Short mmCIF file of C-alpha atoms and ligand atoms in Angstrom, two decimals:
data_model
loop_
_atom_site.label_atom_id
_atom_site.label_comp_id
_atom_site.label_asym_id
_atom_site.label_seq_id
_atom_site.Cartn_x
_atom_site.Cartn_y
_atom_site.Cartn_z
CA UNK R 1 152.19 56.62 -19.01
CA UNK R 2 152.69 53.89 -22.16
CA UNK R 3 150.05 52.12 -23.57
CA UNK R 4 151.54 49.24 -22.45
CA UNK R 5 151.98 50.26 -18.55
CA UNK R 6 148.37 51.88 -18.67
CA UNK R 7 147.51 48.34 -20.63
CA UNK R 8 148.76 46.29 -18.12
CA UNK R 9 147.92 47.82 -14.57
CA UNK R 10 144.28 47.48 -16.11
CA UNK R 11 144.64 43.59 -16.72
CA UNK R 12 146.66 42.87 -13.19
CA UNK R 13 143.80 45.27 -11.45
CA UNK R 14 140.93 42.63 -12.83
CA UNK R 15 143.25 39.39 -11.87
CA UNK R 16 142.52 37.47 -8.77
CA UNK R 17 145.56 37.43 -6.81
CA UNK R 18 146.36 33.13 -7.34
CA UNK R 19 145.88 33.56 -11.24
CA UNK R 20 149.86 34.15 -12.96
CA UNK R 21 149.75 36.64 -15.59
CA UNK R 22 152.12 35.08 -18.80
CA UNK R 23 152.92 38.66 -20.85
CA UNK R 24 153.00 37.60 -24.06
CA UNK R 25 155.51 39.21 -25.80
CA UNK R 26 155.72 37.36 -29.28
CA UNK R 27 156.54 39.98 -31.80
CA UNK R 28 157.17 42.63 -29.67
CA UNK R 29 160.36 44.75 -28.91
CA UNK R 30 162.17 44.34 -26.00
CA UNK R 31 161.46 47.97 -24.90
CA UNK R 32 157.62 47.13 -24.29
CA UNK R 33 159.23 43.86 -22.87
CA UNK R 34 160.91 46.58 -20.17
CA UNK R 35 157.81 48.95 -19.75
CA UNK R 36 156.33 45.51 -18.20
CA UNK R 37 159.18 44.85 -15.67
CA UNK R 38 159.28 48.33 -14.83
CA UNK R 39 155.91 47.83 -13.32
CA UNK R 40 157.05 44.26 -11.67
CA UNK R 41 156.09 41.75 -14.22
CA UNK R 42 158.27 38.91 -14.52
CA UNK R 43 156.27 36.47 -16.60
CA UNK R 44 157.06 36.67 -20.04
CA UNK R 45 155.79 33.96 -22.78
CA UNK R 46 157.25 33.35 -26.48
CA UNK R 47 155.96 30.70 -28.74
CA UNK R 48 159.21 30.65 -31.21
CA UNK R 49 162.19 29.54 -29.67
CA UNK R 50 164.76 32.21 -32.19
CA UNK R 51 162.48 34.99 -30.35
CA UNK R 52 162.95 33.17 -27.15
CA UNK R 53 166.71 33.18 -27.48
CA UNK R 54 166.89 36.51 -29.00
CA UNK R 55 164.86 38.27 -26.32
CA UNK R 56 167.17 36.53 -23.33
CA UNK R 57 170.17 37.21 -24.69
CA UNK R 58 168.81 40.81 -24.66
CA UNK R 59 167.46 41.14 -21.55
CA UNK R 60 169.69 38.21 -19.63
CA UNK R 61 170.48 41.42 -16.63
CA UNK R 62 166.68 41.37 -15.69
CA UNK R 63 165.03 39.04 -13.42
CA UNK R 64 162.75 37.21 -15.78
CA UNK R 65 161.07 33.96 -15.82
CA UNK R 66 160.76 33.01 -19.80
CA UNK R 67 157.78 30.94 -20.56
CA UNK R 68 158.05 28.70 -23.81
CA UNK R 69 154.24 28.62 -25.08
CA UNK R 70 154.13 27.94 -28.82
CA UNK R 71 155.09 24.16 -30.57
CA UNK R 72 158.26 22.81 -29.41
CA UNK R 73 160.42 20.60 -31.68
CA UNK R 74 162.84 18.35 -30.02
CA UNK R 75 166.09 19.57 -32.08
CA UNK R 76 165.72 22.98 -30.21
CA UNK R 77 165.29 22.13 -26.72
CA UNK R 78 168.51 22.61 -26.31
CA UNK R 79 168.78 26.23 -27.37
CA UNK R 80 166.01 27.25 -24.50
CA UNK R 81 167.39 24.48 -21.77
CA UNK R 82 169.94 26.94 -20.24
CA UNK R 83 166.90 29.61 -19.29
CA UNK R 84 163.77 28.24 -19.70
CA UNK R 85 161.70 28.81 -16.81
CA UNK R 86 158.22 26.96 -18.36
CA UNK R 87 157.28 25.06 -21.47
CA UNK R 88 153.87 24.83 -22.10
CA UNK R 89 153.79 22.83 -24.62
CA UNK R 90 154.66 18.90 -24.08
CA UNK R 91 152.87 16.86 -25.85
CA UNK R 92 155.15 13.40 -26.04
CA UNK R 93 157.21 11.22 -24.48
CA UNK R 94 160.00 11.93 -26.75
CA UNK R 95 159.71 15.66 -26.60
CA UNK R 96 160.04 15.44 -22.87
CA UNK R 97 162.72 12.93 -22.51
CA UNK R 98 164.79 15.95 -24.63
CA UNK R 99 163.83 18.49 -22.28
CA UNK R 100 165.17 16.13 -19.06
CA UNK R 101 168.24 14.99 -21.10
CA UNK R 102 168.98 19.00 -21.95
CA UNK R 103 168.04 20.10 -18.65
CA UNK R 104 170.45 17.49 -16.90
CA UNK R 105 173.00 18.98 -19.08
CA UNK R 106 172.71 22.55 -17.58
CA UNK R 107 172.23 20.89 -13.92
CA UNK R 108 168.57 22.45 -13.67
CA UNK R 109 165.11 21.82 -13.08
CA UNK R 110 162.28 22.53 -16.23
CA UNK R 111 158.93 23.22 -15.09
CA UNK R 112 156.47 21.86 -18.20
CA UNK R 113 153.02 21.70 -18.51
CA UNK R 114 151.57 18.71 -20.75
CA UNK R 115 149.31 20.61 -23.47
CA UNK R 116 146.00 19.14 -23.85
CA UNK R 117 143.85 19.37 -27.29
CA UNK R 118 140.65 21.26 -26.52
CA UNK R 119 139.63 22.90 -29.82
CA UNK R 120 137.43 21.68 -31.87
CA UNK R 121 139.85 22.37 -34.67
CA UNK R 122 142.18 20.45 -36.38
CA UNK R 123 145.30 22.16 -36.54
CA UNK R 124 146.00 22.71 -32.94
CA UNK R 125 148.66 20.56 -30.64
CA UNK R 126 147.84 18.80 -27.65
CA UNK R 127 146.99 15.17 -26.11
CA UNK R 128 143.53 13.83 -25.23
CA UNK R 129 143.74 11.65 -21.77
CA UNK R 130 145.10 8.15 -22.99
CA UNK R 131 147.67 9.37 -24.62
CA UNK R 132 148.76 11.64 -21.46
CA UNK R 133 147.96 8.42 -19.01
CA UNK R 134 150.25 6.55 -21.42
CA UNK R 135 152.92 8.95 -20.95
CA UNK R 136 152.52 8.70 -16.96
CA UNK R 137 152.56 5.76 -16.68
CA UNK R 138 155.40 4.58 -18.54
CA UNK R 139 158.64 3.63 -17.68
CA UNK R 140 160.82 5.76 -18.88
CA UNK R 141 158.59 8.77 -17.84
CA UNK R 142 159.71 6.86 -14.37
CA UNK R 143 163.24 8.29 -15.30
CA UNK R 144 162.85 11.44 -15.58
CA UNK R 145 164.74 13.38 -13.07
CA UNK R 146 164.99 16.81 -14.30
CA UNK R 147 161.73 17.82 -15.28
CA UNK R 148 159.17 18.57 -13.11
CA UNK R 149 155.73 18.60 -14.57
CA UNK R 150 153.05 21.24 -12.75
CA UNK R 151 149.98 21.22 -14.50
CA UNK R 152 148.28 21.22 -17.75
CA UNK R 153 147.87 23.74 -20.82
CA UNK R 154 145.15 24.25 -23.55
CA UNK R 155 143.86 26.87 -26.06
CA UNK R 156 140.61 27.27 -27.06
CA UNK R 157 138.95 27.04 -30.64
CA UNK R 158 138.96 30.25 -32.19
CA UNK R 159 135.61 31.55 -31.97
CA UNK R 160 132.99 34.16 -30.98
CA UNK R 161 130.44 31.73 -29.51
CA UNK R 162 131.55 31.87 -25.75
CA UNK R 163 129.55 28.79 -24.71
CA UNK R 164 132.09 26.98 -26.89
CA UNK R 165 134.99 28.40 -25.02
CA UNK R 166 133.39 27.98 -21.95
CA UNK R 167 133.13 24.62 -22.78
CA UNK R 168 136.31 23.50 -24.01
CA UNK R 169 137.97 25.16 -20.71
CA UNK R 170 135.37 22.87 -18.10
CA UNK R 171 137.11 19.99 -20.33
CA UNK R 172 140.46 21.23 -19.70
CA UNK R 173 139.51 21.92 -15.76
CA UNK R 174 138.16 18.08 -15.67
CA UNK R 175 140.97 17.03 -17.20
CA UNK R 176 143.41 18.73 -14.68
CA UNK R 177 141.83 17.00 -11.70
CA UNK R 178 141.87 13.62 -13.56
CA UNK R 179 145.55 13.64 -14.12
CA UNK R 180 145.85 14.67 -10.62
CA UNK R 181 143.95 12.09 -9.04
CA UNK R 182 145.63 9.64 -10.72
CA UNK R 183 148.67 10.33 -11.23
CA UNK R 184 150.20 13.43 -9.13
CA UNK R 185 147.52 13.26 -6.15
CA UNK R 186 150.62 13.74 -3.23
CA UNK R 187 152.43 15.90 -5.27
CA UNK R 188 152.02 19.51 -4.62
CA UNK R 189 153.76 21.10 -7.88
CA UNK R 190 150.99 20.12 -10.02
CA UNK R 191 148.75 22.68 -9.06
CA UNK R 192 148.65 24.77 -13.04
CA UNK R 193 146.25 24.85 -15.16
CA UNK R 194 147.60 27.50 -18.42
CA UNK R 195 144.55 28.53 -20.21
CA UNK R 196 142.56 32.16 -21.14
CA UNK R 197 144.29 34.27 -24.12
CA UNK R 198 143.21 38.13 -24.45
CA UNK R 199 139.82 37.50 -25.78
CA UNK R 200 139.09 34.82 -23.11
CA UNK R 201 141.10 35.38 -19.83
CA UNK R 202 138.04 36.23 -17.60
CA UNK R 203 135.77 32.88 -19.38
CA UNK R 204 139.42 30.65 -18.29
CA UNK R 205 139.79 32.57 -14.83
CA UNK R 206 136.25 31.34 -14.44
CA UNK R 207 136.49 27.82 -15.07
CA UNK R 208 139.82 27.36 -12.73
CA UNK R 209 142.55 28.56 -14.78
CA UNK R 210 145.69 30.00 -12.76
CA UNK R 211 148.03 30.84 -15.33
CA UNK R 212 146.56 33.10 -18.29
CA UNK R 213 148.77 33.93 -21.28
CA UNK R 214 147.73 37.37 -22.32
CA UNK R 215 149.32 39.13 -25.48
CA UNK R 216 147.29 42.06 -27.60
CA UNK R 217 145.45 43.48 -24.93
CA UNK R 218 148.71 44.47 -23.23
CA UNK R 219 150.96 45.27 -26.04
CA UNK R 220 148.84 45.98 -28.86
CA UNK R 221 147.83 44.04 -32.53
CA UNK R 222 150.71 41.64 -33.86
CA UNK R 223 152.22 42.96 -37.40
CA UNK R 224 153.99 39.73 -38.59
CA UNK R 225 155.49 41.72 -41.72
CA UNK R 226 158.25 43.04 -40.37
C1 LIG O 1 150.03 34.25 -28.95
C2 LIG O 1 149.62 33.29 -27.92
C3 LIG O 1 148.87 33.70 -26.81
C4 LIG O 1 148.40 35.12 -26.59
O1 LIG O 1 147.46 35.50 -27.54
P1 LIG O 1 146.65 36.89 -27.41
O2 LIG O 1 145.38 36.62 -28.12
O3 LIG O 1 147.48 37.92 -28.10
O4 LIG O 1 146.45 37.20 -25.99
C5 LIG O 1 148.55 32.73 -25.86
N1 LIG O 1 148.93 31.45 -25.98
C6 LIG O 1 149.66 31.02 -27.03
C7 LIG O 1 150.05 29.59 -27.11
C8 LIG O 1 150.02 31.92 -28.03
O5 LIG O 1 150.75 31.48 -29.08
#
Protein backbone atom coordinates (compact mmCIF):
# COMPACT_ATOMS: atom_id res chain seq x y z
CA UNK A 1 0.00 0.00 0.00
CA UNK A 2 1.21 3.97 -0.62
CA UNK A 3 2.45 6.00 1.91
CA UNK A 4 -0.27 8.04 1.46
CA UNK A 5 -3.18 5.23 1.79
CA UNK A 6 -1.15 3.62 4.77
CA UNK A 7 -0.84 7.59 5.91
CA UNK A 8 -4.27 8.19 5.84
CA UNK A 9 -6.23 5.03 7.16
CA UNK A 10 -3.90 5.81 10.28
CA UNK A 11 -5.27 9.49 10.69
CA UNK A 12 -9.19 8.50 9.85
CA UNK A 13 -8.59 5.33 12.41
CA UNK A 14 -7.69 8.08 15.37
CA UNK A 15 -10.72 10.57 14.19
CA UNK A 16 -13.91 10.61 16.10
CA UNK A 17 -16.56 9.90 13.74
CA UNK A 18 -18.33 13.94 13.85
CA UNK A 19 -14.75 15.48 13.22
CA UNK A 20 -14.38 16.15 8.91
CA UNK A 21 -11.05 15.32 7.78
CA UNK A 22 -9.88 18.46 5.10
CA UNK A 23 -6.83 16.46 3.01
CA UNK A 24 -4.68 18.98 2.37
CA UNK A 25 -3.34 18.67 -0.80
CA UNK A 26 -1.38 22.03 -1.43
CA UNK A 27 1.63 21.10 -3.45
CA UNK A 28 0.85 17.80 -4.12
CA UNK A 29 0.12 15.84 -7.41
CA UNK A 30 -3.08 14.87 -8.30
CA UNK A 31 -2.11 11.13 -8.19
CA UNK A 32 -1.73 11.25 -4.24
CA UNK A 33 -4.92 13.49 -4.63
CA UNK A 34 -6.48 9.91 -6.16
CA UNK A 35 -4.72 7.43 -3.69
CA UNK A 36 -7.06 9.50 -1.11
CA UNK A 37 -10.41 9.01 -3.00
CA UNK A 38 -9.57 5.61 -3.69
CA UNK A 39 -9.92 5.02 -0.03
CA UNK A 40 -13.28 7.36 0.14
CA UNK A 41 -11.98 10.72 0.99
CA UNK A 42 -13.74 13.49 -0.49
CA UNK A 43 -12.45 16.48 1.43
CA UNK A 44 -9.78 18.09 -0.21
CA UNK A 45 -8.32 21.70 0.92
CA UNK A 46 -6.01 24.19 -1.24
CA UNK A 47 -4.90 27.51 0.01
CA UNK A 48 -3.97 29.05 -3.66
CA UNK A 49 -6.73 29.46 -5.80
CA UNK A 50 -4.30 28.63 -9.48
CA UNK A 51 -3.81 25.13 -7.51
CA UNK A 52 -7.44 25.14 -6.73
CA UNK A 53 -8.41 25.58 -10.35
CA UNK A 54 -5.70 23.49 -11.67
CA UNK A 55 -6.45 20.47 -9.50
CA UNK A 56 -10.48 20.65 -10.52
CA UNK A 57 -10.05 20.98 -13.83
CA UNK A 58 -7.99 17.75 -13.38
CA UNK A 59 -9.96 15.81 -11.41
CA UNK A 60 -13.63 17.54 -12.34
CA UNK A 61 -14.92 13.33 -13.08
CA UNK A 62 -14.46 12.61 -9.25
CA UNK A 63 -16.84 13.35 -6.60
CA UNK A 64 -14.95 15.94 -4.62
CA UNK A 65 -15.83 18.62 -2.30
CA UNK A 66 -12.86 21.41 -2.79
CA UNK A 67 -12.18 23.34 0.30
CA UNK A 68 -10.59 26.93 -0.25
CA UNK A 69 -8.31 27.34 3.03
CA UNK A 70 -5.48 29.79 2.35
CA UNK A 71 -6.06 34.00 1.88
CA UNK A 72 -8.68 34.83 -0.50
CA UNK A 73 -8.52 38.04 -2.58
CA UNK A 74 -11.71 39.33 -3.92
CA UNK A 75 -10.54 39.56 -7.77
CA UNK A 76 -10.43 35.66 -7.74
CA UNK A 77 -13.56 34.61 -6.27
CA UNK A 78 -14.75 34.25 -9.30
CA UNK A 79 -12.33 31.68 -10.66
CA UNK A 80 -13.32 29.14 -7.57
CA UNK A 81 -17.29 30.27 -7.54
CA UNK A 82 -18.30 27.58 -10.13
CA UNK A 83 -16.86 24.57 -7.64
CA UNK A 84 -16.10 25.71 -4.49
CA UNK A 85 -17.55 23.61 -1.95
CA UNK A 86 -15.94 25.70 1.36
CA UNK A 87 -13.91 28.82 1.90
CA UNK A 88 -12.36 29.08 5.00
CA UNK A 89 -11.15 32.06 4.91
CA UNK A 90 -13.66 35.24 5.14
CA UNK A 91 -12.53 37.75 6.84
CA UNK A 92 -14.69 41.00 5.45
CA UNK A 93 -17.65 42.25 4.42
CA UNK A 94 -16.38 43.00 1.06
CA UNK A 95 -14.72 39.69 0.51
CA UNK A 96 -18.02 38.04 1.18
CA UNK A 97 -20.34 40.22 -0.66
CA UNK A 98 -17.91 38.85 -3.84
CA UNK A 99 -18.39 35.41 -2.94
CA UNK A 100 -22.57 35.93 -2.84
CA UNK A 101 -22.42 38.17 -5.98
CA UNK A 102 -20.14 35.21 -7.81
CA UNK A 103 -22.06 32.53 -6.35
CA UNK A 104 -25.50 34.08 -7.57
CA UNK A 105 -23.87 34.10 -10.86
CA UNK A 106 -23.40 30.24 -11.04
CA UNK A 107 -27.02 29.80 -9.28
CA UNK A 108 -25.31 28.05 -6.14
CA UNK A 109 -24.93 28.03 -2.60
CA UNK A 110 -21.06 28.77 -0.89
CA UNK A 111 -20.58 27.34 2.38
CA UNK A 112 -17.80 29.88 4.23
CA UNK A 113 -16.47 29.91 7.43
CA UNK A 114 -15.48 33.49 8.92
CA UNK A 115 -11.62 33.04 9.92
CA UNK A 116 -10.87 34.25 13.27
CA UNK A 117 -7.19 35.60 14.38
CA UNK A 118 -5.92 33.34 17.14
CA UNK A 119 -2.11 33.51 16.89
CA UNK A 120 -0.23 35.41 18.73
CA UNK A 121 1.60 36.41 15.59
CA UNK A 122 1.37 39.11 13.41
CA UNK A 123 1.24 37.95 10.04
CA UNK A 124 -1.73 35.73 10.17
CA UNK A 125 -5.49 36.63 8.74
CA UNK A 126 -8.48 36.59 10.67
CA UNK A 127 -11.12 38.87 12.70
CA UNK A 128 -11.30 39.31 16.48
CA UNK A 129 -15.23 39.48 17.65
CA UNK A 130 -16.24 43.21 16.87
CA UNK A 131 -15.19 43.18 13.77
CA UNK A 132 -17.15 39.72 13.02
CA UNK A 133 -20.36 41.20 15.13
CA UNK A 134 -19.98 44.20 12.81
CA UNK A 135 -20.17 42.11 9.86
CA UNK A 136 -23.45 40.29 11.29
CA UNK A 137 -25.03 42.69 12.01
CA UNK A 138 -24.97 44.86 9.14
CA UNK A 139 -27.19 45.50 6.53
CA UNK A 140 -25.96 44.44 3.69
CA UNK A 141 -24.71 41.14 5.36
CA UNK A 142 -28.82 41.14 5.61
CA UNK A 143 -28.58 40.65 1.73
CA UNK A 144 -26.79 38.04 1.30
CA UNK A 145 -28.62 35.26 -0.30
CA UNK A 146 -26.15 32.94 -1.64
CA UNK A 147 -23.79 32.31 0.95
CA UNK A 148 -24.39 30.38 3.73
CA UNK A 149 -22.02 30.82 6.59
CA UNK A 150 -21.45 27.41 8.95
CA UNK A 151 -18.98 28.07 11.41
CA UNK A 152 -15.73 29.57 12.18
CA UNK A 153 -11.91 28.91 11.22
CA UNK A 154 -8.53 29.63 12.97
CA UNK A 155 -4.83 28.52 12.94
CA UNK A 156 -2.74 28.42 15.66
CA UNK A 157 0.67 30.29 16.37
CA UNK A 158 3.40 28.30 15.23
CA UNK A 159 4.92 26.81 18.13
CA UNK A 160 6.15 23.86 20.23
CA UNK A 161 4.68 25.01 23.57
CA UNK A 162 1.27 23.10 23.43
CA UNK A 163 -0.33 25.08 26.29
CA UNK A 164 -0.18 27.93 23.78
CA UNK A 165 -2.05 25.99 21.19
CA UNK A 166 -4.25 24.69 23.56
CA UNK A 167 -4.99 27.98 24.37
CA UNK A 168 -5.54 29.81 21.33
CA UNK A 169 -8.08 26.85 20.22
CA UNK A 170 -10.40 27.32 23.85
CA UNK A 171 -10.44 31.06 22.32
CA UNK A 172 -11.51 29.93 19.04
CA UNK A 173 -14.15 27.29 20.76
CA UNK A 174 -15.51 30.44 22.94
CA UNK A 175 -15.65 32.33 20.16
CA UNK A 176 -17.78 29.79 18.11
CA UNK A 177 -20.50 29.67 20.75
CA UNK A 178 -20.51 33.52 21.02
CA UNK A 179 -21.25 34.07 17.41
CA UNK A 180 -23.79 31.45 17.78
CA UNK A 181 -25.63 32.73 20.56
CA UNK A 182 -25.90 35.82 19.12
CA UNK A 183 -26.18 35.71 15.97
CA UNK A 184 -27.03 32.11 14.35
CA UNK A 185 -28.68 30.55 17.66
CA UNK A 186 -31.91 28.92 15.37
CA UNK A 187 -29.85 28.22 12.65
CA UNK A 188 -28.62 24.75 12.36
CA UNK A 189 -25.79 25.15 9.54
CA UNK A 190 -23.53 26.85 11.84
CA UNK A 191 -22.42 23.99 13.59
CA UNK A 192 -18.15 24.17 12.20
CA UNK A 193 -15.56 24.99 13.90
CA UNK A 194 -12.12 24.44 11.20
CA UNK A 195 -9.16 24.21 13.38
CA UNK A 196 -6.08 21.40 14.17
CA UNK A 197 -3.23 21.21 11.32
CA UNK A 198 -0.87 17.96 11.36
CA UNK A 199 1.08 18.91 14.36
CA UNK A 200 -2.10 19.83 16.33
CA UNK A 201 -5.23 17.85 15.13
CA UNK A 202 -5.67 15.77 18.37
CA UNK A 203 -4.96 19.36 20.83
CA UNK A 204 -8.09 21.02 18.19
CA UNK A 205 -10.20 17.67 18.27
CA UNK A 206 -9.90 18.25 21.98
CA UNK A 207 -11.05 21.62 22.41
CA UNK A 208 -14.31 21.10 19.98
CA UNK A 209 -12.97 21.31 16.61
CA UNK A 210 -15.04 19.30 13.84
CA UNK A 211 -13.31 20.05 10.80
CA UNK A 212 -9.35 19.47 10.92
CA UNK A 213 -7.23 20.42 7.89
CA UNK A 214 -4.47 17.90 7.82
CA UNK A 215 -1.59 18.10 5.12
CA UNK A 216 2.16 16.47 5.82
CA UNK A 217 1.21 13.77 7.89
CA UNK A 218 -0.84 12.32 5.02
CA UNK A 219 1.10 13.21 2.02
CA UNK A 220 4.46 13.85 3.13
CA UNK A 221 6.96 17.28 3.62
CA UNK A 222 6.02 20.24 1.13
CA UNK A 223 9.04 21.00 -1.49
CA UNK A 224 7.98 24.52 -2.70
CA UNK A 225 10.97 24.48 -5.36
CA UNK A 226 9.53 22.89 -7.92
C1 LIG B 1 -1.16 24.09 4.71
C2 LIG B 1 -2.31 24.38 5.57
C3 LIG B 1 -2.80 23.41 6.47
C4 LIG B 1 -2.18 22.03 6.63
O1 LIG B 1 -0.91 22.11 7.19
P1 LIG B 1 -0.12 20.78 7.66
O2 LIG B 1 0.77 21.28 8.75
O3 LIG B 1 0.64 20.31 6.47
O4 LIG B 1 -1.09 19.79 8.13
C5 LIG B 1 -3.91 23.73 7.23
N1 LIG B 1 -4.52 24.93 7.13
C6 LIG B 1 -4.08 25.89 6.29
C7 LIG B 1 -4.79 27.19 6.24
C8 LIG B 1 -2.97 25.65 5.49
O5 LIG B 1 -2.54 26.61 4.65
Amino acid sequence: MSFVKENILELKSKLPKHVTLVAVSKTHPVSMIKEAYDLGQKVFGENKVQELVAKYEELKDLDIKWHLIGHLQRNKVKYIAEFVDMIHSVDSLKLLKEINKQAIAHKRVIKCLLQFHIASEETKFGLDYDEAAAILSSDEYKNITNVEIVGVMGMATFTDDREVVEREFVNLSNMYKKIKTEFFLDQAGFKEISMGMSSDWDIAIEKGSTMVRVGSIIFGNRNYNI
